[in-house]
């Protein structure tokens, strides 16, 4: 056979093989479909589905609609799915298909000023998001040795926090409060007054009416211009609430990776834990502490540790998580776990709120673990003296109130009584009053005790 003929045949076969490969690459991957066999509560059981933990599956209804569900567990040939949307219309033996992908977050500058849900769908009626990229909801953790240290203070516009509980840029802080003690008001003040390039707000498991109130009344038009709001109210399925917290964090990570200074506000971390509890209990995980299964306490640090300074970058995420103390119990398991993994906590008390003291910050019970890294010695000494006088008065308050203490018996108590009214005035602040970091420090130094 002539050499030219053999060469021509090889070229033809190579061209055919190339076209076949291109066609295969263009086609969607083949997926093995299964069937829905049982539904208990919100948990779906399916057989015949080949999918990994975290994979997105599509459950088809007889009407031709699809319900999205995530694989959260398996036993033998059964896969446990948790739906992230409305489950109406599902019937036994509904077809279940593995989509071959996982949940992710839309990211990009086009998200600024937008309100989205836990699936990344717009809620504000302003059209598509036009996201420039996608970020995973469960990214690889950052090497702790690559994180930049916290070295700069963050101005939050609250005098008591700036001067006595100084926050560092890149810190993770908890706001511990019961119901009706001014948690949302303080959160709104920090949202408006904090110096940050981007604000990401996660409204997780709260009342639906609070979403519009927060965006219209607290953030306002100026605040929304630099903010992204992820809203998954209490009537959303637990998986959607879980994704809402993860999506808010992923969006914050994107802007941090772009070198931005990001403020992440999540209201609340407790609702995130409760959503994970619902999922874990539904698939049979045993409860260990007040009805909370072990996976809840594993999920909390996985979420919180994603905030903070980036890996050798100029960007940072300063995160503020609200923690609901059920029945004002500061030893609630979620509150206790959060206190251990966060870089500080601000405690709001009902006693102060009932007396008209706002913000109702319990200075004695609150602490910022990075304050020593972002303040000088003069600042710290003046803050310590303030706390010493304030605590001395509080410890002897009952004696002073009933007239059992005689002036002159103790110099420290005498000084605390003399300064008490000015200390109380220093800790109070109107909801519309902004006190920047420099003003807060100057007013602290003006207290010449």
XYZ file of C-alpha atoms in Angstrom:
449
model
C 0.000 0.000 0.000
C 1.405 3.394 -0.948
C 2.627 5.483 1.960
C 0.504 8.527 0.926
C -2.728 6.433 1.100
C -1.869 5.138 4.596
C -1.099 8.671 5.785
C -4.440 9.925 4.432
C -6.409 7.207 6.250
C -4.640 8.035 9.543
C -5.565 11.682 9.149
C -9.238 10.762 8.511
C -9.410 8.540 11.617
C -7.702 11.192 13.717
C -10.246 13.779 12.549
C -13.176 11.442 13.331
C -11.782 10.669 16.789
C -11.361 14.384 17.479
C -15.004 15.097 16.511
C -16.251 12.256 18.734
C -14.287 13.602 21.700
C -15.648 17.114 21.121
C -19.240 15.806 20.994
C -18.792 13.826 24.217
C -17.300 16.849 25.968
C -20.231 19.021 24.863
C -22.886 16.602 26.111
C -23.994 16.672 29.778
C -22.570 13.858 31.893
C -24.645 10.720 32.125
C -26.328 10.348 35.498
C -27.904 7.306 37.069
C -31.428 8.087 38.204
C -33.083 6.570 41.241
C -36.491 6.537 42.851
C -37.979 8.223 45.876
C -38.984 5.495 48.316
C -39.909 7.258 51.536
C -40.359 10.661 53.115
C -40.232 11.177 56.874
C -40.636 14.761 58.043
C -38.473 16.739 55.645
C -36.102 13.873 54.877
C -36.323 12.113 51.523
C -35.027 8.571 51.021
C -33.993 7.457 47.566
C -32.469 4.292 46.088
C -30.405 3.930 42.952
C -28.849 7.391 43.105
C -25.084 7.652 42.714
C -24.178 10.922 44.442
C -21.729 12.078 47.089
C -22.420 13.989 50.297
C -23.213 17.590 49.398
C -24.226 16.837 45.810
C -27.319 18.503 44.363
C -30.071 16.146 43.239
C -33.262 16.890 41.316
C -36.520 15.188 42.299
C -39.161 15.249 39.561
C -42.878 15.662 40.282
C -45.676 14.222 38.099
C -46.433 17.788 36.975
C -42.965 18.027 35.414
C -41.499 20.313 38.038
C -38.264 19.613 39.922
C -37.420 19.952 43.591
C -33.790 20.556 44.529
C -32.377 18.481 47.369
C -28.926 17.954 48.835
C -27.434 14.599 49.822
C -26.914 14.732 53.597
C -26.337 11.048 54.397
C -26.632 7.471 53.224
C -27.088 3.931 54.573
C -26.373 0.995 52.280
C -28.035 1.711 48.952
C -30.293 4.417 50.403
C -29.438 8.095 50.099
C -30.894 10.678 52.476
C -31.828 13.966 50.818
C -32.823 17.257 52.397
C -34.924 19.509 50.108
C -34.030 23.179 49.801
C -37.374 24.271 48.335
C -41.090 23.558 48.263
C -41.836 19.816 48.367
C -45.486 19.968 47.290
C -46.287 17.582 44.455
C -43.836 14.808 45.351
C -45.224 11.274 45.175
C -43.805 7.809 45.910
C -41.431 6.534 43.238
C -40.690 10.043 41.976
C -37.602 10.069 39.798
C -34.407 11.326 41.485
C -31.459 12.434 39.342
C -27.967 13.423 40.438
C -27.152 16.759 38.813
C -23.396 16.254 38.974
C -22.846 19.589 40.733
C -22.944 21.143 44.187
C -24.492 24.326 45.520
C -22.429 27.463 44.993
C -22.746 31.224 45.406
C -22.979 33.899 42.680
C -20.352 36.575 43.267
C -19.275 39.828 41.660
C -19.596 43.584 41.997
C -23.081 43.381 40.465
C -24.327 41.934 43.768
C -23.828 45.227 45.596
C -27.212 46.690 46.480
C -29.025 43.398 45.884
C -31.114 41.121 48.116
C -30.943 37.379 47.411
C -32.107 34.139 49.027
C -30.117 31.116 50.170
C -30.056 29.697 46.634
C -28.654 32.885 45.117
C -31.944 33.960 43.541
C -32.848 37.676 43.614
C -35.643 38.714 45.968
C -35.721 42.422 45.130
C -37.409 42.161 41.722
C -34.564 43.963 39.973
C -33.812 41.324 37.371
C -30.951 38.826 37.092
C -27.775 39.222 39.132
C -25.303 39.022 36.224
C -22.734 37.445 38.531
C -19.205 37.375 37.163
C -18.142 34.160 38.932
C -19.241 31.404 41.306
C -17.770 30.555 44.704
C -18.282 27.211 46.516
C -20.395 27.147 49.652
C -17.867 24.817 51.290
C -14.393 25.943 50.195
C -11.089 24.504 51.302
C -9.991 25.996 54.644
C -7.208 28.575 54.689
C -3.874 27.469 56.105
C -3.808 29.173 59.527
C -0.128 30.054 59.094
C -0.935 32.051 55.957
C -3.465 34.347 57.647
C -2.388 37.921 58.258
C -2.345 38.950 61.916
C -4.862 41.455 63.311
C -3.032 44.741 63.747
C -5.500 47.571 62.990
C -8.518 48.754 65.014
C -11.900 48.930 63.327
C -14.080 51.991 63.876
C -17.664 50.818 64.511
C -19.085 54.208 65.547
C -20.118 52.999 69.043
C -18.313 54.839 71.856
C -18.437 52.009 74.414
C -17.067 49.475 71.915
C -14.430 51.723 70.322
C -12.948 52.737 73.665
C -13.504 49.777 76.028
C -13.992 46.769 73.719
C -11.868 47.788 70.739
C -12.443 45.566 67.703
C -9.628 44.670 65.312
C -9.997 44.504 61.545
C -10.442 40.817 60.744
C -11.860 39.862 64.150
C -14.802 37.478 64.716
C -17.083 38.806 67.450
C -20.279 37.503 69.033
C -23.228 39.649 70.074
C -24.965 37.726 72.869
C -28.486 38.786 73.767
C -31.926 37.578 74.717
C -35.052 38.777 72.971
C -36.062 42.438 73.175
C -32.865 43.929 74.589
C -31.807 46.024 71.575
C -29.786 43.496 69.596
C -31.149 44.539 66.212
C -30.815 48.233 67.044
C -27.136 47.847 67.967
C -26.546 45.738 64.870
C -28.113 48.456 62.733
C -25.979 51.168 64.323
C -22.820 49.197 63.605
C -24.000 48.575 60.047
C -24.406 52.292 59.347
C -21.403 53.607 61.266
C -18.674 51.010 60.617
C -15.954 51.997 58.165
C -15.970 49.129 55.653
C -15.886 48.996 51.854
C -18.445 46.177 51.579
C -21.123 44.991 54.002
C -22.565 41.482 53.689
C -25.653 40.809 55.802
C -26.999 37.329 56.467
C -30.534 37.332 57.901
C -30.836 33.681 58.866
C -34.003 32.194 60.330
C -35.430 35.496 61.578
C -38.928 36.936 61.052
C -39.750 37.700 57.438
C -40.905 41.258 58.162
C -37.447 42.090 59.545
C -35.875 41.757 56.081
C -37.595 44.817 54.628
C -37.249 46.727 57.893
C -33.515 46.074 57.958
C -32.934 47.068 54.339
C -35.214 50.135 54.334
C -34.984 51.521 57.858
C -31.594 50.377 59.142
C -29.431 50.174 56.010
C -31.208 52.788 53.935
C -30.341 53.765 50.385
C -26.780 54.815 51.234
C -26.070 51.623 53.176
C -27.537 49.340 50.510
C -25.243 50.848 47.887
C -22.299 49.009 49.449
C -24.188 46.018 50.872
C -25.322 42.537 49.865
C -28.195 41.010 51.836
C -28.805 37.251 51.967
C -32.232 36.564 53.479
C -33.561 33.149 54.467
C -36.435 33.782 56.928
C -37.782 31.278 59.457
C -40.350 29.801 57.034
C -37.572 28.528 54.729
C -36.556 24.843 54.896
C -33.620 24.117 57.233
C -31.311 23.365 54.306
C -32.052 26.777 52.794
C -31.313 28.494 56.127
C -28.049 26.589 56.327
C -27.141 27.618 52.786
C -28.041 31.245 53.533
C -25.327 31.489 56.180
C -22.801 29.737 53.942
C -23.688 31.910 50.947
C -23.272 35.149 52.915
C -19.843 33.920 54.011
C -18.860 32.897 50.456
C -19.824 36.318 49.102
C -17.786 37.978 51.853
C -14.837 35.725 50.955
C -15.030 36.838 47.328
C -14.783 40.523 48.215
C -12.001 39.776 50.699
C -10.067 38.019 47.940
C -10.460 41.190 45.859
C -8.598 43.112 48.587
C -11.719 44.703 50.111
C -12.367 45.416 53.782
C -15.588 43.502 54.444
C -18.004 43.645 57.372
C -20.006 40.415 57.689
C -23.114 40.614 59.890
C -24.974 37.384 60.569
C -28.254 37.381 62.447
C -28.190 34.810 63.825
C -25.642 32.078 64.484
C -28.176 30.370 66.746
C -30.663 29.943 63.879
C -27.870 28.392 61.794
C -27.225 25.891 64.589
C -30.936 25.150 64.913
C -31.204 24.478 61.170
C -28.349 21.982 61.378
C -30.033 20.397 64.414
C -33.244 19.878 62.417
C -31.329 18.218 59.588
C -29.213 16.008 61.860
C -32.143 14.814 63.948
C -34.195 14.110 60.816
C -31.593 11.642 59.492
C -31.242 9.885 62.839
C -28.253 11.533 64.539
C -28.643 11.217 68.324
C -28.849 14.384 70.446
C -26.176 14.895 73.099
C -26.604 18.343 74.676
C -30.067 19.859 75.175
C -31.284 18.288 71.960
C -28.262 19.344 69.881
C -26.424 16.515 68.032
C -22.615 16.526 67.687
C -22.654 17.745 64.069
C -23.964 21.149 65.213
C -20.827 21.808 67.227
C -18.696 20.666 64.283
C -20.490 22.982 61.833
C -20.126 26.144 63.942
C -16.307 26.428 63.773
C -16.342 25.421 60.096
C -18.509 28.462 59.360
C -16.864 30.942 61.739
C -13.273 30.091 60.789
C -13.921 31.162 57.197
C -14.079 34.801 58.324
C -11.042 36.836 59.347
C -8.007 38.034 57.430
C -7.180 36.374 54.151
C -4.158 34.374 53.091
C -1.399 36.915 52.509
C -3.827 39.460 51.043
C -4.857 42.984 51.936
C -8.512 42.058 52.283
C -10.242 41.073 55.507
C -13.605 39.949 56.877
C -14.602 41.405 60.218
C -17.523 39.255 61.306
C -20.232 39.942 63.865
C -22.492 37.021 64.760
C -25.560 37.456 66.923
C -26.168 34.637 69.400
C -29.580 34.271 71.010
C -29.352 33.386 74.687
C -32.540 31.376 75.219
C -34.200 32.585 78.381
C -31.238 34.953 78.908
C -29.147 31.856 79.699
C -25.548 32.650 78.825
C -24.655 28.962 79.362
C -26.861 27.824 76.479
C -24.836 25.163 74.556
C -24.731 27.174 71.328
C -23.771 30.351 73.195
C -21.121 28.502 75.176
C -19.648 26.919 72.038
C -19.687 30.229 70.142
C -17.959 32.008 73.019
C -15.106 29.500 72.800
C -14.481 29.812 69.053
C -14.967 33.581 68.606
C -12.419 36.327 69.240
C -14.579 38.086 71.793
C -18.155 38.699 72.817
C -20.443 41.618 73.605
C -23.206 40.789 76.076
C -26.483 42.708 76.179
C -28.532 42.354 79.378
C -32.239 42.727 80.035
C -31.582 44.556 83.313
C -29.866 47.436 81.518
C -32.456 47.495 78.735
C -35.333 47.611 81.237
C -33.698 50.586 82.950
C -33.543 52.519 79.663
C -29.778 52.103 79.278
C -29.007 51.799 75.549
C -27.021 50.239 74.087
C -27.540 47.699 76.891
C -23.917 46.476 76.853
C -22.751 44.703 79.987
C -19.183 46.006 80.012
C -18.117 43.658 82.813
C -19.291 40.510 80.983
C -17.967 41.586 77.554
C -14.442 41.227 76.209
C -12.441 41.785 73.033
C -9.596 39.290 72.822
C -7.599 41.335 70.316
C -7.820 44.712 72.072
C -4.263 44.392 73.389
C -3.021 43.962 69.797
C -4.687 47.054 68.326
C -4.407 49.655 71.133
C -1.512 51.386 72.872
C -0.631 51.185 76.549
C -2.158 54.543 77.446
C -5.491 53.537 75.936
C -5.497 50.194 77.733
C -4.641 51.730 81.119
C -7.456 54.266 80.841
C -9.922 51.535 79.824
C -8.823 49.377 82.773
C -9.306 52.287 85.164
C -12.793 52.890 83.744
C -13.732 49.225 84.256
C -12.262 49.236 87.767
C -14.423 52.170 88.871
C -17.526 50.815 87.127
C -17.127 47.311 88.610
C -16.465 48.664 92.112
C -19.733 50.553 92.062
C -21.695 47.570 90.717
C -20.333 45.236 93.408
C -21.353 47.648 96.178
C -24.512 48.929 94.534
C -26.922 47.377 97.045
C -25.031 48.757 100.041
C -24.908 52.206 98.491
C -28.574 52.085 97.517
C -29.887 51.322 101.009
C -27.516 53.793 102.669
C -25.477 51.112 104.450
C -22.193 52.461 103.138
C -20.594 55.400 104.948
C -18.490 57.711 102.802
C -14.832 57.656 103.736
C -14.758 53.957 104.630
C -13.086 52.965 101.340
C -11.319 55.289 98.892
C -12.089 53.072 95.901
C -15.820 53.022 96.621
C -15.803 56.770 97.218
C -14.172 57.317 93.811
C -16.636 54.941 92.130
C -19.601 56.837 93.645
C -18.152 60.181 92.536
C -17.674 59.023 88.927
C -20.715 56.785 88.498
C -22.996 59.288 86.766
C -20.301 60.250 84.233
C -19.466 56.597 83.567
C -23.136 55.835 82.915
C -23.413 58.804 80.583
C -20.293 57.679 78.702
C -21.781 54.225 78.046
C -25.097 55.549 76.697
C -25.500 56.531 73.054
C -28.460 57.566 70.927
C -29.459 55.370 68.011
C -28.698 58.123 65.474
C -25.472 59.293 67.117
C -22.172 58.225 65.567
C -18.965 58.512 67.616
C -15.874 57.640 65.608
C -12.761 56.004 67.019
C -10.818 59.222 67.554
C -13.747 60.904 69.298
C -14.301 57.841 71.483
C -10.671 57.820 72.584
C -10.620 61.560 73.252
C -13.771 61.337 75.371
C -12.273 58.439 77.335
C -9.084 60.409 77.968
C -11.161 63.412 79.075
C -12.347 61.361 82.065
C -9.452 62.350 84.329
C -9.997 59.832 87.083
